[in-house]
XYZ file of C-alpha atoms in Angstrom:
517
model
C -37.191 -44.930 1.804
C -35.623 -43.330 4.630
C -36.038 -39.568 3.706
C -39.655 -40.768 3.340
C -40.029 -42.299 6.819
C -38.162 -39.161 8.418
C -40.590 -37.102 6.695
C -43.988 -39.137 7.607
C -42.738 -38.990 11.097
C -42.803 -35.221 11.111
C -46.017 -35.690 9.767
C -47.274 -37.959 12.536
C -45.540 -34.968 14.658
C -47.132 -32.133 13.242
C -50.618 -34.410 14.026
C -50.230 -35.485 17.968
C -48.652 -31.660 19.120
C -50.690 -29.006 17.707
C -48.724 -26.493 19.171
C -46.201 -27.518 17.666
C -44.018 -25.877 14.709
C -41.684 -27.282 12.066
C -39.002 -25.298 9.869
C -37.253 -27.798 7.537
C -34.932 -26.504 5.657
C -34.497 -28.546 2.419
C -30.942 -30.044 1.208
C -30.519 -29.096 -2.706
C -30.180 -31.937 -4.034
C -32.670 -32.803 -6.715
C -34.315 -36.332 -5.248
C -34.661 -35.084 -1.697
C -36.170 -31.605 -2.674
C -38.634 -34.030 -5.235
C -39.240 -36.983 -2.263
C -40.085 -33.362 -0.146
C -42.570 -32.472 -2.441
C -43.942 -35.298 -2.953
C -44.472 -35.974 0.973
C -46.000 -32.039 1.628
C -47.323 -31.055 -1.534
C -47.689 -27.232 -1.128
C -46.904 -27.234 2.056
C -48.540 -27.848 5.885
C -50.326 -25.431 8.280
C -47.130 -24.865 10.724
C -44.436 -26.374 8.833
C -41.712 -23.823 6.944
C -39.695 -25.482 4.413
C -37.006 -22.999 3.224
C -33.418 -23.666 1.318
C -30.907 -24.551 3.337
C -29.570 -21.830 5.927
C -26.361 -19.759 5.741
C -23.689 -21.363 7.831
C -23.735 -17.434 9.324
C -26.860 -17.526 11.293
C -28.158 -21.370 10.918
C -25.721 -21.885 14.636
C -29.305 -18.720 16.085
C -31.960 -20.873 14.273
C -30.906 -23.878 15.816
C -30.437 -22.028 19.238
C -34.190 -20.883 19.047
C -35.596 -24.147 18.340
C -36.707 -26.513 21.716
C -35.901 -29.636 19.507
C -33.561 -31.456 16.505
C -33.843 -33.640 14.248
C -31.801 -33.917 11.908
C -29.660 -36.907 10.063
C -26.125 -34.510 9.758
C -23.233 -35.164 11.935
C -22.465 -31.463 11.813
C -25.600 -30.386 13.246
C -25.140 -33.620 16.256
C -21.997 -31.598 16.941
C -24.004 -28.265 17.236
C -27.086 -28.851 18.682
C -25.088 -30.982 21.992
C -22.488 -27.227 22.143
C -26.455 -25.063 22.761
C -27.916 -27.417 25.019
C -30.626 -28.847 22.680
C -32.796 -31.727 22.329
C -31.963 -33.788 19.348
C -33.346 -37.373 17.780
C -31.076 -38.766 15.614
C -32.765 -39.972 12.281
C -30.290 -42.725 11.846
C -30.107 -46.885 13.333
C -26.670 -45.384 14.220
C -24.461 -42.475 14.936
C -20.556 -41.760 14.312
C -20.945 -39.284 17.516
C -21.486 -40.695 20.338
C -20.483 -38.063 22.558
C -24.155 -36.805 22.439
C -25.712 -39.891 23.632
C -23.570 -40.572 26.142
C -23.504 -36.857 27.956
C -27.669 -37.162 27.994
C -28.528 -34.930 24.837
C -29.512 -37.164 22.157
C -31.256 -40.354 21.481
C -30.645 -42.510 18.053
C -34.495 -43.092 16.865
C -33.794 -44.991 13.990
C -35.207 -45.034 10.697
C -38.629 -45.953 11.107
C -41.701 -43.102 10.966
C -43.619 -44.370 14.228
C -39.945 -44.025 15.911
C -39.759 -40.478 14.829
C -42.750 -39.631 15.800
C -42.790 -41.331 18.956
C -39.760 -40.299 20.902
C -40.224 -36.584 19.404
C -43.959 -36.282 20.603
C -42.034 -38.047 24.228
C -38.987 -35.353 24.191
C -41.709 -32.386 23.152
C -44.791 -33.636 25.788
C -42.871 -35.239 29.178
C -41.684 -32.236 30.608
C -38.878 -34.280 32.738
C -36.799 -35.959 29.621
C -37.315 -32.319 27.709
C -35.546 -30.975 30.996
C -32.816 -34.065 30.619
C -31.696 -33.265 27.299
C -31.929 -29.916 26.933
C -27.942 -29.685 29.279
C -25.936 -28.187 27.188
C -22.078 -29.518 27.090
C -19.090 -29.470 25.604
C -17.997 -32.984 24.659
C -16.358 -31.265 21.239
C -14.335 -28.104 23.057
C -14.651 -24.591 23.539
C -13.933 -22.787 20.189
C -10.795 -21.902 21.858
C -8.629 -24.391 19.473
C -6.329 -22.250 17.742
C -5.340 -21.041 21.263
C -4.088 -24.035 21.769
C -2.855 -25.122 19.360
C -0.599 -22.067 19.783
C 0.337 -22.659 23.443
C 1.374 -25.895 22.100
C 3.567 -24.768 19.363
C 5.536 -22.223 21.380
C 5.932 -24.493 24.270
C 8.495 -26.099 21.777
C 9.750 -23.496 20.305
C 12.524 -21.531 21.604
C 13.887 -17.884 20.167
C 12.034 -18.922 17.033
C 13.108 -21.780 16.651
C 11.820 -25.367 16.540
C 13.882 -27.579 19.719
C 13.963 -31.328 19.669
C 11.027 -32.275 22.511
C 8.870 -34.368 20.876
C 5.436 -32.334 20.789
C 2.520 -34.147 23.203
C -0.728 -34.929 22.147
C -3.214 -32.459 23.133
C -6.321 -32.603 25.190
C -8.842 -34.386 23.346
C -5.895 -36.986 21.118
C -5.788 -40.527 21.580
C -8.836 -40.163 23.684
C -11.000 -42.550 21.955
C -10.356 -45.213 24.013
C -11.595 -43.898 27.649
C -14.934 -44.284 28.779
C -17.691 -42.071 28.667
C -17.057 -40.629 32.209
C -12.975 -40.129 31.869
C -14.097 -38.573 28.708
C -16.724 -36.887 30.752
C -14.227 -36.044 33.120
C -11.113 -34.373 30.278
C -14.275 -31.986 29.105
C -14.995 -30.797 31.724
C -11.390 -29.824 32.757
C -10.837 -26.606 30.406
C -13.163 -22.783 31.580
C -16.482 -22.561 32.717
C -18.353 -22.751 29.217
C -20.790 -19.805 30.751
C -17.898 -17.181 30.365
C -17.216 -18.558 26.583
C -19.895 -20.269 25.117
C -19.479 -20.782 21.361
C -22.100 -17.527 20.677
C -20.490 -15.640 23.235
C -19.452 -12.394 21.084
C -16.372 -10.489 21.108
C -16.722 -7.483 22.345
C -15.702 -4.452 20.257
C -15.700 -5.829 16.769
C -14.316 -3.709 14.058
C -16.581 -3.596 11.085
C -17.839 -1.198 8.722
C -20.747 -0.678 6.337
C -18.689 -0.510 3.509
C -17.248 -4.929 4.783
C -20.887 -5.888 4.687
C -21.988 -7.436 0.825
C -22.910 -5.255 -1.511
C -26.829 -4.561 -3.116
C -27.650 -6.880 -5.485
C -27.324 -4.842 -9.194
C -30.297 -6.336 -10.598
C -33.776 -6.897 -9.062
C -36.535 -9.687 -9.971
C -35.594 -12.111 -7.434
C -32.712 -14.199 -10.110
C -32.193 -16.952 -8.496
C -35.509 -17.301 -6.601
C -34.351 -15.600 -3.776
C -36.722 -12.484 -2.246
C -35.813 -9.360 -3.477
C -37.928 -8.018 -0.225
C -39.112 -9.859 3.420
C -41.710 -7.940 4.927
C -42.456 -9.371 8.778
C -46.074 -8.363 10.090
C -46.967 -8.956 13.209
C -49.647 -10.254 15.182
C -50.709 -10.106 18.585
C -52.399 -8.300 20.833
C -54.753 -5.800 18.044
C -57.296 -7.485 15.494
C -55.460 -5.085 12.728
C -53.922 -7.781 9.492
C -56.282 -7.492 7.287
C -56.659 -4.351 6.957
C -51.808 -4.417 7.287
C -52.728 -6.603 5.068
C -54.345 -3.994 2.662
C -51.812 -1.588 2.838
C -49.380 -3.764 1.215
C -51.417 -4.834 -0.842
C -50.639 -1.795 -3.214
C -46.787 -0.917 -2.806
C -45.241 0.384 -5.569
C -42.068 -0.992 -4.255
C -43.934 -5.155 -4.952
C -43.654 -4.164 -8.645
C -40.635 -6.230 -10.386
C -39.062 -7.622 -7.637
C -40.121 -10.569 -6.075
C -41.459 -10.154 -2.433
C -41.827 -12.605 1.129
C -44.535 -11.890 3.317
C -44.383 -13.320 6.668
C -47.505 -13.464 9.422
C -45.278 -13.212 12.759
C -48.257 -14.385 15.193
C -46.696 -14.210 18.811
C -48.783 -15.842 21.148
C -52.901 -16.899 21.699
C -54.500 -13.775 21.325
C -55.892 -13.424 18.187
C -57.288 -15.804 16.131
C -56.250 -15.154 12.802
C -56.226 -17.959 11.101
C -58.632 -17.698 8.045
C -57.701 -14.061 7.368
C -53.812 -15.311 7.034
C -54.798 -18.753 4.959
C -56.844 -16.209 2.162
C -53.675 -13.993 1.602
C -52.089 -16.861 0.739
C -53.327 -16.736 -2.671
C -51.183 -15.208 -5.516
C -54.027 -13.588 -7.312
C -55.040 -11.370 -4.637
C -51.656 -9.745 -5.146
C -52.515 -7.771 -8.547
C -49.833 -9.674 -10.447
C -47.314 -8.723 -8.562
C -44.857 -11.703 -7.119
C -45.622 -12.142 -3.855
C -45.332 -14.678 -1.281
C -47.306 -15.185 1.940
C -46.201 -17.573 4.909
C -48.185 -17.931 8.419
C -46.270 -19.127 11.354
C -47.288 -19.045 14.871
C -45.411 -19.401 17.925
C -47.773 -20.126 20.655
C -45.146 -19.640 23.073
C -44.844 -15.625 23.406
C -41.184 -14.880 22.211
C -42.061 -11.510 23.961
C -40.223 -8.559 20.906
C -36.927 -10.288 19.938
C -39.287 -13.354 18.401
C -39.887 -11.774 14.853
C -36.557 -10.527 14.105
C -35.712 -13.486 13.225
C -38.252 -13.886 10.947
C -36.780 -12.426 8.067
C -34.282 -15.092 7.621
C -35.224 -18.042 7.765
C -36.894 -17.385 3.964
C -34.550 -17.439 1.020
C -33.116 -13.991 -0.247
C -31.534 -12.140 -2.311
C -27.618 -10.134 -1.648
C -28.939 -7.189 -0.518
C -32.339 -8.101 -0.348
C -34.003 -5.496 2.126
C -36.381 -6.500 5.125
C -39.121 -4.899 6.944
C -40.860 -5.663 10.658
C -44.234 -3.801 11.370
C -45.683 -3.293 14.340
C -49.868 -3.948 14.935
C -51.040 -0.434 14.811
C -49.334 1.172 12.115
C -50.742 2.998 8.712
C -48.559 3.501 5.751
C -48.768 4.403 2.380
C -48.379 2.410 -0.844
C -45.210 4.438 -1.253
C -43.682 3.593 2.432
C -41.839 0.901 1.699
C -40.099 3.187 -1.861
C -39.337 5.307 0.334
C -37.728 3.316 3.075
C -35.530 1.453 0.188
C -34.366 4.812 0.022
C -33.043 6.001 3.087
C -31.456 1.658 3.643
C -29.837 2.890 -0.131
C -28.218 5.856 2.186
C -26.934 3.339 4.689
C -29.476 3.439 8.039
C -32.407 1.884 8.728
C -35.246 2.838 8.595
C -37.698 3.750 11.457
C -41.748 4.823 11.840
C -40.184 6.987 14.935
C -37.713 7.968 16.239
C -35.934 8.799 19.982
C -32.884 9.996 21.083
C -31.403 8.366 24.182
C -30.641 10.443 27.160
C -27.141 11.328 29.578
C -28.488 9.187 31.859
C -28.628 5.643 29.392
C -32.371 6.667 29.161
C -34.400 7.389 26.341
C -34.378 10.962 26.352
C -38.555 12.204 26.876
C -40.365 14.717 25.239
C -39.810 13.844 21.533
C -43.411 12.625 21.318
C -47.425 13.158 22.024
C -50.582 12.105 21.123
C -52.036 14.414 18.068
C -55.493 14.170 17.828
C -56.930 15.240 14.755
C -53.561 16.473 13.809
C -50.556 16.498 11.143
C -47.474 16.729 11.440
C -44.708 16.887 8.075
C -40.729 16.811 7.991
C -39.320 17.962 4.583
C -36.151 16.303 5.426
C -35.407 12.553 6.466
C -34.544 12.954 10.299
C -32.188 11.365 12.129
C -32.034 9.672 15.239
C -30.439 7.963 18.758
C -33.257 4.813 17.670
C -36.395 4.445 16.203
C -39.584 2.138 16.607
C -42.906 0.863 15.092
C -41.249 0.158 11.571
C -38.115 -0.945 10.371
C -36.669 -1.432 7.443
C -32.729 -2.832 6.382
C -30.711 -4.425 4.717
C -30.749 -8.997 5.978
C -27.053 -8.494 5.976
C -27.352 -5.841 8.256
C -29.660 -8.152 10.137
C -27.505 -11.487 9.898
C -24.512 -9.476 11.604
C -26.831 -7.692 14.298
C -27.606 -11.787 15.352
C -23.683 -12.348 15.369
C -23.290 -10.021 17.622
C -26.356 -11.357 19.593
C -28.441 -9.140 22.401
C -26.977 -9.790 26.161
C -30.988 -9.230 26.666
C -34.189 -10.109 24.947
C -36.667 -9.483 27.612
C -37.265 -5.964 25.799
C -35.616 -2.858 24.063
C -35.131 -4.472 20.634
C -35.833 -1.387 19.127
C -32.639 -0.401 20.787
C -30.904 -2.733 20.336
C -30.837 -3.057 16.546
C -29.760 0.491 16.142
C -27.134 0.200 19.016
C -25.912 -3.498 17.407
C -25.269 -1.626 14.291
C -23.878 1.536 15.022
C -21.358 0.048 16.716
C -20.481 -2.664 14.500
C -21.240 -1.284 11.141
C -21.698 2.810 11.444
C -25.406 2.097 10.222
C -27.720 5.218 11.607
C -30.655 5.347 11.935
C -33.630 7.531 10.528
C -36.842 8.962 9.972
C -37.897 8.330 5.506
C -39.143 12.253 5.051
C -43.106 13.218 5.402
C -43.197 16.280 3.288
C -45.814 18.725 2.648
C -46.667 20.529 -0.414
C -44.948 22.436 -2.349
C -41.964 20.058 -1.679
C -41.612 17.685 -4.952
C -42.398 14.586 -2.833
C -45.274 16.273 -1.140
C -47.519 12.867 -0.642
C -48.924 11.664 2.467
C -48.844 8.092 0.626
C -45.188 8.388 1.175
C -45.825 8.825 5.422
C -46.666 6.239 7.560
C -48.042 6.879 11.623
C -49.434 4.956 13.950
C -53.352 4.142 13.933
C -55.964 4.731 16.959
C -55.665 0.929 17.795
C -52.155 1.908 19.636
C -53.666 3.397 22.186
C -55.312 -0.123 23.702
C -52.304 -1.740 24.528
C -51.619 -5.957 25.364
C -48.466 -5.798 27.097
C -45.622 -8.540 25.458
C -44.394 -11.483 28.140
C -41.595 -14.071 27.404
C -42.404 -18.023 27.430
C -45.498 -18.844 29.686
C -45.760 -15.375 31.523
C -43.242 -13.356 31.903
C -43.822 -9.984 31.963
C -41.138 -8.178 30.169
C -42.250 -4.778 30.213
C -41.501 -3.600 33.809
C -37.724 -4.507 32.717
C -37.414 -1.506 30.409
C -35.420 0.557 31.924
C -32.910 -2.531 32.894
C -32.462 -3.559 30.311
C -31.742 0.258 28.369
C -29.592 0.174 30.179
C -27.430 -3.480 29.411
C -27.380 -3.494 25.781
C -26.371 1.454 25.883
C -23.513 -0.403 27.548
C -22.628 -3.473 25.963
C -22.823 -2.663 22.837
C -20.683 1.285 24.474
C -23.044 3.023 22.612
C -23.116 6.720 21.331
C -25.061 9.426 21.799
C -25.790 11.746 18.871
C -23.958 15.155 19.751
C -26.631 18.114 20.959
C -25.966 19.646 17.737
C -27.728 16.828 15.648
C -31.058 16.647 17.781
C -33.247 18.253 15.517
C -36.862 16.857 15.682
C -37.625 19.100 12.784
C -41.391 18.731 12.679
C -44.223 20.927 11.204
C -47.508 20.194 13.513
C -50.821 21.509 11.646
C -53.674 21.142 13.725
C -57.124 20.814 13.185
C -58.083 23.372 10.424
C -58.451 23.657 6.835
C -54.730 24.636 6.423
C -53.627 21.597 7.321
C -50.986 19.437 3.766
C -52.873 16.344 3.295
C -57.135 15.707 3.086
C -57.118 12.419 4.251
C -60.767 12.102 3.670
C -60.864 8.156 2.347
C -56.903 7.151 3.134
C -55.825 4.878 5.109
C -54.414 7.963 6.987
C -57.448 8.972 7.580
C -57.190 6.684 11.101
C -53.681 8.088 12.125
C -53.641 8.563 15.877
C -50.250 10.323 15.383
C -47.519 11.614 12.761
C -44.849 12.686 15.334
């Protein structure tokens, strides 16, 4: 009955707060699964149901949440340390610290109370702000250092002394009143300098240390082999891009999850997004489509978390597409080939200049031109389309960016180069007589790219004017090392309009290409 009340409370919340989006990881217990299926049926708009999230990524999902509803003791501890408003769906909690410091409120088990308190927190700014302060009643993640210090203080010449060990700063403190507890919690170092999600600098890693790709295809165990994110922001291009996905050869024999990620309120795509959820539209391929809409704008970085909220296979691949790109029906296969070689695949490439800036002069708009390149091209970073392994993306978020205002294209390459020696390449688009010469292997930007709406973060913060400063911040944070000059080769063959162009684009998606370079 309690589980049913929790589900009913979530449904009431979605009804009363029209811009709320709920992510619901569901426990593998069969009774819990059955209750959730009974209550939510085939799903509700603005409700994303997924399998339990892995421990290495779950804290980062919590960090992005506005409000956390839980009956888990462990989640209560994490929410308080992350400074999140927390609703405890229990009659009582064995972790009162969250209530004492103001982050948590205990709702009890009734659906009415769960819904009413959730709505109040989400709609009352003063209440939300009061509950969204960061506290560290459980420590700062430095327990091992404190334990080592205590042990060493009772050792002499490598041998224990006869002096008894004293209790640590939190031990035996159960009888203190809340004010005394808070005083002792505050006596440690400033958490802003050592938060639990602050990445350790210069962590040594390598791609060879990451999990190997899945040996088989076909989604054994229910997870997706491919996760594709289409960004919906300022351009009405969703239908066009979904039609490009329909015939993808990479979908054959693989389970695919397509996430339509709408950022902001600039397009009304509800009807278009819903029609693509019909499985019959995918011609026999095993494709699941999820539509999620963040009315609070998440700038350029929010979509880079999206592939991690769905269940996927070890070694699965992910893509993130801008809303202004065109790609052929073998493009995803072309990207997989590059990823299997140990590099991120990108639509376009860029180099980093001597002054920690985007090196100029690499791209130009070409009206009715074509460009080809017979081999994959290595770059410092790239953009417009990104592809890699799910494990790489998890590793990236385990070493999160120092800023989320701008330069997400540089961040994903910089962090993976620093932490896993993963490179960045643009997949080949060769011209005849190359054996792989086929326009369906290629991608470009469409004419709509000429009309751009600038991204913002939160309510009204324009972040595009922060490109230069965020670029330098990321460069220095990951101690980025640009490619040597001898390797900086942007080998494109440019083909002006005329009868000698390598591809006949008439009747293809690529007929709408604005530039290829």
